[in-house]
Coordinates of C-alpha atoms in Angstrom, one line a residue:
Chain A
M1 CA 2.8 -28.2 15.1
G2 CA 1.9 -29.0 18.7
I3 CA -1.0 -27.5 20.5
L4 CA 1.3 -25.6 22.8
E5 CA 3.2 -24.1 19.9
R6 CA 0.0 -23.1 18.2
F7 CA -1.3 -21.5 21.3
G8 CA 2.0 -19.6 21.7
E9 CA 1.8 -18.4 18.1
R10 CA -1.8 -17.2 18.5
T11 CA -0.9 -15.4 21.8
I12 CA 2.0 -13.6 20.1
A13 CA -0.2 -12.6 17.1
F14 CA -2.9 -11.3 19.5
L15 CA -0.3 -9.3 21.5
E16 CA 1.1 -7.9 18.3
Y17 CA -2.3 -6.9 17.2
L18 CA -3.0 -5.3 20.6
G19 CA 0.4 -3.4 20.4
G20 CA -0.1 -2.3 16.8
M21 CA -3.6 -1.1 17.6
T22 CA -2.5 0.8 20.7
A23 CA 0.3 2.5 18.7
L24 CA -2.2 3.5 16.0
I25 CA -4.6 4.9 18.5
G26 CA -1.8 6.7 20.3
E27 CA -0.5 8.3 17.1
S28 CA -4.0 9.3 16.0
V29 CA -4.6 11.0 19.4
R30 CA -1.2 12.7 19.1
S31 CA -2.2 14.1 15.7
L32 CA -5.5 15.3 17.0
V33 CA -4.0 16.9 20.1
H34 CA -1.5 18.8 17.9
A35 CA -4.4 19.7 15.6
Q36 CA -2.6 18.0 12.6
I37 CA -5.8 17.6 10.8
R38 CA -6.4 17.7 7.0
Y39 CA -9.8 19.4 7.0
A40 CA -10.6 19.1 3.3
E41 CA -9.9 15.4 3.3
T42 CA -12.0 15.0 6.5
F43 CA -14.9 16.8 4.9
L44 CA -14.6 14.6 1.8
Q45 CA -14.5 11.5 3.9
A46 CA -17.5 12.7 6.0
Y47 CA -19.5 13.1 2.7
E48 CA -18.4 9.8 1.2
L49 CA -18.6 7.7 4.3
G50 CA -21.6 9.4 6.0
I51 CA -23.9 10.6 3.3
G52 CA -23.2 7.5 1.2
S53 CA -24.5 5.3 4.0
L54 CA -27.6 7.4 4.7
L55 CA -30.0 5.4 2.5
I56 CA -29.0 1.9 3.7
V57 CA -29.1 3.1 7.3
L58 CA -32.6 4.6 6.8
L59 CA -34.0 1.5 5.2
T60 CA -32.5 -0.8 7.8
S61 CA -33.8 1.3 10.6
L62 CA -37.3 1.8 9.1
F63 CA -37.8 -2.0 8.8
T64 CA -36.4 -2.6 12.2
G65 CA -38.8 0.0 13.8
M66 CA -41.7 -1.6 11.8
V67 CA -40.9 -5.1 12.9
I68 CA -40.5 -4.2 16.6
S69 CA -43.9 -2.4 16.4
L70 CA -45.5 -5.3 14.6
E71 CA -44.3 -7.8 17.2
S72 CA -45.0 -5.7 20.3
A73 CA -48.3 -4.3 19.0
Q74 CA -49.6 -7.8 18.4
Q75 CA -48.8 -8.8 22.0
A76 CA -49.8 -5.5 23.6
V77 CA -53.2 -5.4 22.0
Q78 CA -53.9 -9.0 23.2
F79 CA -53.1 -7.9 26.7
G80 CA -54.9 -4.5 26.4
I81 CA -51.8 -2.4 26.8
G82 CA -51.6 -1.1 23.2
S83 CA -50.8 2.4 24.5
L84 CA -47.3 1.2 25.6
V85 CA -46.2 0.2 22.1
G86 CA -44.8 3.7 21.3
G87 CA -42.6 3.4 24.5
A88 CA -41.4 0.0 23.6
V89 CA -40.4 1.0 20.0
T90 CA -38.7 4.2 21.1
Y91 CA -37.0 2.7 24.1
T92 CA -35.5 -0.1 22.0
S93 CA -34.5 2.1 19.1
V94 CA -32.9 5.0 21.0
R95 CA -31.0 3.0 23.6
E96 CA -30.0 -0.2 21.8
L97 CA -31.0 -0.9 18.2
G98 CA -30.5 2.6 16.7
P99 CA -26.8 3.0 17.6
M100 CA -26.0 -0.7 17.2
L101 CA -27.7 -1.5 13.9
T102 CA -26.4 1.8 12.4
A103 CA -22.9 0.9 13.5
V104 CA -23.2 -2.7 12.1
V105 CA -24.4 -1.4 8.8
V106 CA -21.7 1.3 8.6
A107 CA -19.1 -1.3 9.7
G108 CA -20.2 -3.5 6.7
R109 CA -20.2 -0.7 4.2
V110 CA -17.6 1.8 5.4
G111 CA -15.2 -0.4 7.6
S112 CA -14.7 -2.7 4.6
A113 CA -14.2 0.2 2.2
I114 CA -11.6 1.8 4.5
A115 CA -9.7 -1.5 4.9
A116 CA -9.9 -2.2 1.1
E117 CA -8.7 1.3 0.1
I118 CA -5.8 1.4 2.6
G119 CA -4.9 -2.3 1.9
S120 CA -4.7 -1.5 -1.8
M121 CA -2.5 1.4 -1.0
V122 CA -0.2 -0.9 0.9
V123 CA 0.2 -3.5 -1.8
T124 CA 0.8 -0.8 -4.5
E125 CA 3.5 0.9 -2.2
Q126 CA 1.5 4.1 -1.8
I127 CA 1.8 3.9 1.9
D128 CA 5.6 3.5 1.6
A129 CA 5.6 6.4 -0.8
L130 CA 3.9 8.5 1.9
R131 CA 6.4 7.5 4.5
S132 CA 9.2 8.1 2.0
M133 CA 8.0 11.6 1.5
G134 CA 8.1 12.1 5.3
L135 CA 4.3 12.0 5.6
S136 CA 2.6 10.1 8.4
P137 CA 0.0 7.6 7.0
V138 CA -1.9 8.1 10.3
R139 CA -2.2 11.8 9.9
F140 CA -2.8 11.5 6.2
L141 CA -5.3 8.6 6.1
V142 CA -6.4 7.5 9.6
V143 CA -7.3 10.8 11.3
P144 CA -9.6 12.1 8.5
R145 CA -11.5 8.8 8.5
L146 CA -11.7 8.7 12.3
L147 CA -13.0 12.3 12.5
A148 CA -15.4 11.8 9.6
L149 CA -16.9 8.7 11.2
A150 CA -17.0 10.3 14.7
I151 CA -19.1 13.1 13.2
M152 CA -21.2 11.1 10.8
L153 CA -22.1 8.0 12.8
P154 CA -23.9 9.8 15.7
L155 CA -25.7 11.9 13.0
L156 CA -26.7 8.8 11.1
T157 CA -27.9 7.3 14.5
V158 CA -30.2 10.3 15.0
F159 CA -31.7 9.8 11.6
A160 CA -32.0 6.0 12.3
D161 CA -33.7 6.6 15.6
I162 CA -36.2 9.0 14.0
I163 CA -37.1 6.8 11.0
S164 CA -37.3 3.7 13.2
I165 CA -39.8 5.5 15.5
L166 CA -41.8 6.8 12.5
G167 CA -41.9 3.3 10.9
G168 CA -43.0 1.9 14.3
M169 CA -45.7 4.5 14.6
W170 CA -47.0 3.8 11.1
I171 CA -47.3 0.1 11.7
A172 CA -48.8 0.6 15.2
Q173 CA -51.5 2.7 13.6
A174 CA -52.1 0.5 10.5
Y175 CA -51.9 -2.8 12.2
A176 CA -53.1 -2.2 15.8
H177 CA -55.1 1.0 15.4
I178 CA -52.9 2.8 18.0
N179 CA -53.3 6.5 17.2
P180 CA -50.0 8.6 16.8
A181 CA -50.8 10.9 19.7
S182 CA -51.0 7.9 22.1
F183 CA -47.8 6.4 20.5
I184 CA -45.9 9.7 20.9
S185 CA -47.1 10.2 24.5
S186 CA -46.0 6.7 25.4
A187 CA -42.6 7.3 23.7
R188 CA -42.0 10.5 25.6
Q189 CA -42.8 8.8 28.9
A190 CA -40.4 5.9 28.2
V191 CA -37.4 7.8 26.9
G192 CA -35.7 11.0 28.1
F193 CA -33.1 13.3 26.6
E194 CA -30.4 11.5 28.7
D195 CA -31.2 8.2 26.9
V196 CA -30.7 9.9 23.5
V197 CA -27.4 11.4 24.6
K198 CA -26.2 8.0 25.9
G199 CA -27.2 6.3 22.6
L200 CA -25.2 8.9 20.7
L201 CA -22.3 8.3 23.0
K202 CA -22.4 4.6 22.0
A203 CA -22.4 5.7 18.4
L204 CA -19.3 7.8 18.9
I205 CA -17.5 4.8 20.5
F206 CA -18.7 2.5 17.7
A207 CA -17.3 5.1 15.1
C208 CA -13.9 4.9 16.7
I209 CA -14.0 1.1 16.6
I210 CA -15.0 1.0 12.9
A211 CA -12.3 3.6 12.0
F212 CA -9.5 2.1 13.9
V213 CA -10.2 -1.5 13.0
G214 CA -10.7 -0.7 9.3
C215 CA -7.5 1.4 9.2
Y216 CA -5.4 -1.1 11.1
Q217 CA -6.5 -4.0 9.0
G218 CA -5.8 -2.0 5.9
L219 CA -2.4 -0.9 7.1
S220 CA -1.4 -4.4 8.1
T221 CA -2.3 -5.9 4.7
R222 CA 0.2 -8.4 3.4
G223 CA 0.2 -10.5 0.2
G224 CA -1.3 -8.7 -2.7
A225 CA -5.0 -8.9 -3.8
A226 CA -5.7 -11.9 -1.6
G227 CA -4.3 -10.0 1.3
V228 CA -6.7 -7.0 0.6
G229 CA -9.6 -9.5 0.6
R230 CA -8.5 -10.9 3.9
A231 CA -8.1 -7.4 5.4
T232 CA -11.6 -6.4 4.2
T233 CA -13.3 -9.5 5.7
S234 CA -11.3 -9.2 9.0
A235 CA -12.2 -5.5 9.3
V236 CA -15.9 -6.3 9.1
V237 CA -15.8 -9.3 11.3
I238 CA -13.7 -7.8 14.1
S239 CA -15.6 -4.5 14.0
I240 CA -19.0 -6.2 14.4
I241 CA -17.8 -8.5 17.2
L242 CA -16.3 -5.4 19.0
I243 CA -19.5 -3.4 18.5
F244 CA -21.7 -6.1 20.0
G245 CA -19.3 -6.6 22.9
T246 CA -18.9 -2.9 23.6
N247 CA -22.6 -2.4 23.3
F248 CA -23.2 -4.8 26.1
V249 CA -20.5 -3.2 28.3
M250 CA -21.8 0.3 27.6
S251 CA -25.4 -0.6 28.2
Y252 CA -24.4 -2.1 31.5
L253 CA -22.3 1.0 32.4
L254 CA -24.7 3.7 31.1
F255 CA -28.1 2.2 31.8
G256 CA -27.2 -0.3 34.5
G257 CA -30.3 -2.0 35.9
H258 CA -32.5 0.9 34.8
Chain B
M1 CA 40.9 13.5 -5.3
E2 CA 39.5 10.8 -3.1
P3 CA 35.7 10.6 -3.6
T4 CA 33.6 11.4 -0.6
I5 CA 31.0 9.0 0.7
Y6 CA 27.4 10.3 1.0
A7 CA 25.7 7.1 2.2
S8 CA 26.7 3.6 3.2
L9 CA 25.6 0.3 4.5
D10 CA 27.9 -1.0 7.2
D11 CA 27.9 -4.8 7.8
V12 CA 24.1 -4.9 7.4
T13 CA 22.2 -8.1 7.9
L14 CA 18.5 -8.3 7.3
S15 CA 16.3 -11.3 7.9
F16 CA 12.6 -12.0 8.2
G17 CA 12.2 -15.0 10.4
E18 CA 14.5 -17.6 8.9
H19 CA 14.7 -15.9 5.5
V20 CA 17.9 -14.0 5.2
I21 CA 17.7 -11.1 2.7
L22 CA 21.1 -9.4 3.3
K23 CA 24.1 -10.9 5.1
N24 CA 26.9 -8.7 6.3
C25 CA 26.4 -6.4 3.4
S26 CA 28.5 -3.3 3.1
L27 CA 28.3 -0.7 0.4
K28 CA 29.5 2.9 -0.1
I29 CA 27.6 5.4 -2.2
V30 CA 29.9 8.1 -3.6
R31 CA 28.6 11.7 -3.3
G32 CA 27.6 13.3 -6.6
A33 CA 27.8 9.9 -8.5
I34 CA 25.3 7.5 -10.0
T35 CA 25.8 4.1 -8.4
C36 CA 24.0 1.2 -10.1
I37 CA 23.2 -2.0 -8.1
V38 CA 22.8 -5.1 -10.2
G39 CA 22.0 -8.7 -9.2
L40 CA 19.6 -11.5 -9.7
S41 CA 15.9 -11.1 -9.2
G42 CA 15.0 -11.4 -5.5
A43 CA 18.6 -10.8 -4.5
G44 CA 17.6 -7.9 -2.2
K45 CA 18.5 -4.9 -4.4
S46 CA 15.2 -3.0 -3.7
T47 CA 15.7 -3.8 0.0
I48 CA 18.9 -1.8 -0.1
L49 CA 17.0 1.3 -1.3
R50 CA 14.4 0.9 1.4
L51 CA 17.2 0.7 4.0
L52 CA 18.8 3.9 2.6
D53 CA 15.4 5.6 2.7
G54 CA 14.8 4.5 6.3
L55 CA 11.7 2.6 5.4
I56 CA 13.0 -0.6 7.0
E57 CA 15.6 -1.3 9.7
P58 CA 18.3 -3.9 9.4
S59 CA 18.4 -6.7 11.9
S60 CA 22.0 -5.8 12.6
G61 CA 24.6 -3.3 11.2
H62 CA 24.3 0.4 10.4
V63 CA 22.9 2.5 7.6
Y64 CA 24.3 6.0 7.2
V65 CA 23.0 8.8 5.1
D66 CA 24.9 12.1 5.1
G67 CA 26.6 11.2 8.3
H68 CA 23.3 10.2 10.2
D69 CA 22.8 6.7 11.4
L70 CA 19.3 5.7 10.3
C71 CA 19.2 2.6 12.6
H72 CA 17.2 2.9 15.8
T73 CA 16.2 6.4 14.8
P74 CA 12.5 7.1 15.8
E75 CA 10.1 7.6 12.9
R76 CA 9.6 11.2 14.0
D77 CA 13.2 12.0 13.5
L78 CA 13.4 10.0 10.2
V79 CA 10.8 12.4 8.8
E80 CA 13.4 15.2 8.8
L81 CA 16.1 13.0 7.4
R82 CA 13.9 11.8 4.6
Q83 CA 13.7 15.4 3.3
K84 CA 17.2 14.8 2.0
T85 CA 16.3 11.5 0.3
S86 CA 13.8 10.5 -2.3
L87 CA 12.7 7.2 -3.6
A88 CA 11.3 6.7 -7.1
F89 CA 9.3 3.5 -6.8
Q90 CA 9.3 0.7 -9.4
F91 CA 5.6 1.2 -10.2
A92 CA 5.6 5.0 -9.3
A93 CA 3.3 4.5 -6.3
L94 CA 1.4 7.7 -7.1
L95 CA -1.7 8.3 -5.0
D96 CA -4.7 7.1 -7.0
S97 CA -7.0 9.8 -5.7
L98 CA -4.8 12.7 -6.6
T99 CA -4.0 14.2 -10.0
I100 CA -0.4 14.0 -11.3
G101 CA 0.1 17.7 -10.4
E102 CA -1.2 17.1 -6.9
N103 CA 0.9 14.0 -6.5
V104 CA 4.1 15.8 -7.5
G105 CA 3.3 18.9 -5.4
L106 CA 2.3 16.8 -2.3
P107 CA 5.7 17.0 -0.5
L108 CA 5.9 20.7 -1.1
R109 CA 2.3 21.3 0.2
E110 CA 2.9 19.2 3.3
H111 CA 6.4 20.3 4.2
T112 CA 6.6 24.0 3.1
A113 CA 4.6 27.1 3.5
L114 CA 5.0 28.1 -0.2
P115 CA 2.0 29.7 -1.8
D116 CA -0.1 27.7 -4.3
E117 CA 1.2 29.7 -7.4
K118 CA 4.8 29.0 -6.4
I119 CA 4.1 25.3 -5.9
R120 CA 2.4 25.1 -9.2
H121 CA 5.4 26.7 -10.8
I122 CA 7.9 24.3 -9.2
V123 CA 5.7 21.3 -10.1
D124 CA 5.4 22.4 -13.7
D125 CA 9.2 22.8 -13.7
A126 CA 9.6 19.2 -12.3
L127 CA 7.1 17.8 -14.8
E128 CA 8.9 19.6 -17.6
S129 CA 12.2 18.2 -16.6
V130 CA 10.8 14.7 -17.2
G131 CA 9.0 15.7 -20.4
L132 CA 5.5 15.6 -18.9
R133 CA 4.3 19.2 -18.5
H134 CA 1.0 18.6 -20.3
I135 CA -0.3 16.0 -17.8
Y136 CA -0.8 18.1 -14.6
D137 CA -4.5 17.4 -14.4
S138 CA -4.4 13.8 -15.4
L139 CA -5.1 10.9 -13.0
P140 CA -2.5 8.2 -12.5
N141 CA -4.8 5.6 -14.1
E142 CA -4.9 7.6 -17.3
L143 CA -1.1 7.2 -18.0
S144 CA 1.1 4.6 -19.6
G145 CA 3.8 2.7 -17.6
G146 CA 6.6 4.9 -18.9
M147 CA 4.7 8.1 -18.2
L148 CA 3.9 6.9 -14.7
K149 CA 7.5 6.2 -14.0
R150 CA 8.5 9.7 -15.1
A151 CA 5.8 11.3 -13.0
G152 CA 7.2 9.3 -10.1
F153 CA 10.6 10.8 -10.9
A154 CA 9.1 14.3 -10.9
R155 CA 7.7 13.7 -7.5
A156 CA 11.0 12.3 -6.3
I157 CA 13.0 15.3 -7.4
V158 CA 10.5 18.1 -6.7
T159 CA 12.0 18.9 -3.3
R160 CA 15.5 18.8 -4.8
P161 CA 16.8 16.0 -2.6
E162 CA 20.5 15.3 -2.1
L163 CA 20.0 11.5 -2.7
V164 CA 17.6 10.1 -5.3
L165 CA 16.9 6.3 -5.2
Y166 CA 15.5 4.7 -8.4
D167 CA 13.9 1.3 -8.0
E168 CA 14.1 -0.5 -11.4
P169 CA 13.3 2.6 -13.5
T170 CA 13.5 0.8 -16.9
T171 CA 11.9 -2.6 -16.1
G172 CA 9.1 -3.6 -18.4
L173 CA 9.6 -0.7 -20.8
D174 CA 10.3 -0.6 -24.5
P175 CA 13.8 0.3 -25.7
I176 CA 12.9 3.8 -26.7
V177 CA 11.2 4.7 -23.4
T178 CA 14.1 2.9 -21.6
N179 CA 16.6 5.2 -23.3
L180 CA 14.4 8.2 -22.5
I181 CA 14.3 7.3 -18.9
T182 CA 18.1 6.6 -18.7
D183 CA 18.8 10.0 -20.2
T184 CA 16.3 11.6 -17.8
I185 CA 18.1 10.1 -14.8
V186 CA 21.5 11.4 -16.1
R187 CA 20.0 14.8 -16.9
L188 CA 18.3 15.0 -13.4
R189 CA 21.5 14.2 -11.7
E190 CA 23.3 16.9 -13.7
K191 CA 20.5 19.4 -13.0
L192 CA 20.2 18.6 -9.3
G193 CA 23.9 18.0 -8.7
G194 CA 23.1 15.3 -6.2
T195 CA 23.7 11.6 -5.7
A196 CA 21.7 8.7 -7.2
V197 CA 21.4 5.0 -6.6
V198 CA 19.7 3.0 -9.4
I199 CA 18.5 -0.6 -9.2
S200 CA 18.4 -2.1 -12.7
H201 CA 18.7 -5.3 -14.7
D202 CA 19.2 -3.4 -18.0
L203 CA 23.0 -3.6 -18.6
H204 CA 22.8 -1.2 -21.6
S205 CA 21.2 1.5 -19.4
I206 CA 23.6 0.7 -16.5
F207 CA 26.7 1.2 -18.6
R208 CA 25.3 4.4 -20.1
M209 CA 24.5 6.1 -16.8
A210 CA 26.6 4.5 -14.0
D211 CA 29.7 6.0 -12.4
Y212 CA 29.9 3.1 -10.1
V213 CA 28.5 -0.4 -10.2
A214 CA 27.9 -2.9 -7.4
M215 CA 26.8 -6.5 -7.8
L216 CA 24.7 -8.1 -5.1
F217 CA 24.8 -11.9 -4.8
E218 CA 23.3 -14.0 -2.0
G219 CA 22.8 -11.0 0.3
A220 CA 26.3 -9.5 -0.1
I221 CA 28.1 -7.1 -2.4
I222 CA 30.6 -9.3 -4.3
A223 CA 31.9 -6.7 -6.7
Y224 CA 32.1 -2.9 -6.6
G225 CA 34.0 -0.3 -8.6
P226 CA 33.9 2.2 -11.3
R227 CA 31.8 1.3 -14.4
E228 CA 34.8 0.3 -16.6
E229 CA 36.4 -1.7 -13.9
I230 CA 33.2 -3.8 -13.5
R231 CA 32.7 -4.1 -17.3
T232 CA 36.2 -5.6 -17.6
S233 CA 36.1 -7.5 -14.3
T234 CA 37.5 -11.1 -14.3
N235 CA 35.3 -12.0 -11.4
P236 CA 33.5 -15.1 -12.7
F237 CA 30.2 -14.1 -11.0
V238 CA 30.3 -10.7 -12.7
Q239 CA 31.3 -12.2 -16.0
Q240 CA 28.4 -14.7 -15.9
F241 CA 26.0 -12.0 -15.0
L242 CA 27.2 -9.6 -17.7
T243 CA 27.2 -12.2 -20.4
G244 CA 23.9 -13.8 -19.3
S245 CA 25.5 -17.2 -19.5
E246 CA 23.8 -20.2 -18.0
V247 CA 27.3 -21.7 -17.3
G248 CA 29.2 -20.4 -14.3
P249 CA 29.2 -20.1 -10.5
I250 CA 25.8 -18.5 -10.4
P251 CA 23.3 -21.4 -10.1
V252 CA 20.4 -21.2 -12.7

């Protein structure tokens, strides 16, 4: 196959992906606008996807906060600005690492689970069965997962921010003898309520990315068990790339040069 | 009296890329009758059921169900048309996360405003008609293949559809369960008074339940008629298929 042919094939595949994803988003929005929501399923998904991810998110955030504090405290103490460590840890956690790392962890755990579950339903004809019964797989499967993630990811991000700051504060005190009052004072000066809201807005967008990519990869599964494996891997890879890219764009738009 | 036609495929061609599944295929499904479609594995028999259920669209030609052309009909409008049709999948395709009772009652819960007690009563009735009343609270992974298939039948008939499509209902089952399922299909047709299309390789079952038999070969219907007409057909393709001979026009 020639280079031109391969390029053409990839372009068509990309456009098909874009078209399919747009249709999925459109139908999901239509279901939400018409309030076609399965509340019990949404609650169940929120519990399974959100609460199930809490421990891993807390652990990741705790160690991240600790390592930021360790690195910044070392430098700050050397230059006599140890009182700024609280600001550095909080600023980084709330605006960038909190939302992004939580999203990456959830993409790995939940995005893959969504793709695998829906992909298995495709290969065992359960999705065809839903359509055959006149039920929309989008309303039945995608909307509850989208809503569950849209509620739970910002909540998880709040917990991630708090535990990251607490971990940072602990290391700052233990390693650089920066007292907690000084740490908190610095944190309050560095970060405002607006920063927290913008961080949570990021989390909301990341939730949509994880839900839509996971569901789309699952729904477009082809080729049995191997296909489910491919869908799962693709869901994680695509979600993470999109999360990083979107994080940059959103940071630029929300925080600009500030 | 001339039999009336409930559904039909009119000059249907279906291909995926260069792979042609059906080629100028035409078939009529008689109202109130059981039509069995036979043919080699991979001949496209299940595809015909998916076309009749509106799950896939042909590349060209038309698919009619109860006078409605399913082709180029938006998915939204197909939802209403699918209330008249039901597909019993080869491996049942019950939702793993729901109990058998919840699976069978799903179309009623989603499409009607019936109270829970009434739905429970209808579901119990549907399960009883396939001999499975005692498994309401079981999960699909707790059932045998034959029980799963019958639970799939119960889900397919719970809304009392006008057309029930059975995809290989007896494949992979022992002779006793095969007979049980064949009897169930005949009994359900008599109870519901509707139309049925059955895909099967099991000749014994086919000649027990079919009113009409169609044979699919290389993407087209090559023989169609009442059961006895097909059984005594002199068509060499039909004869080879019915006798299972390796010698004949069908390449092995």
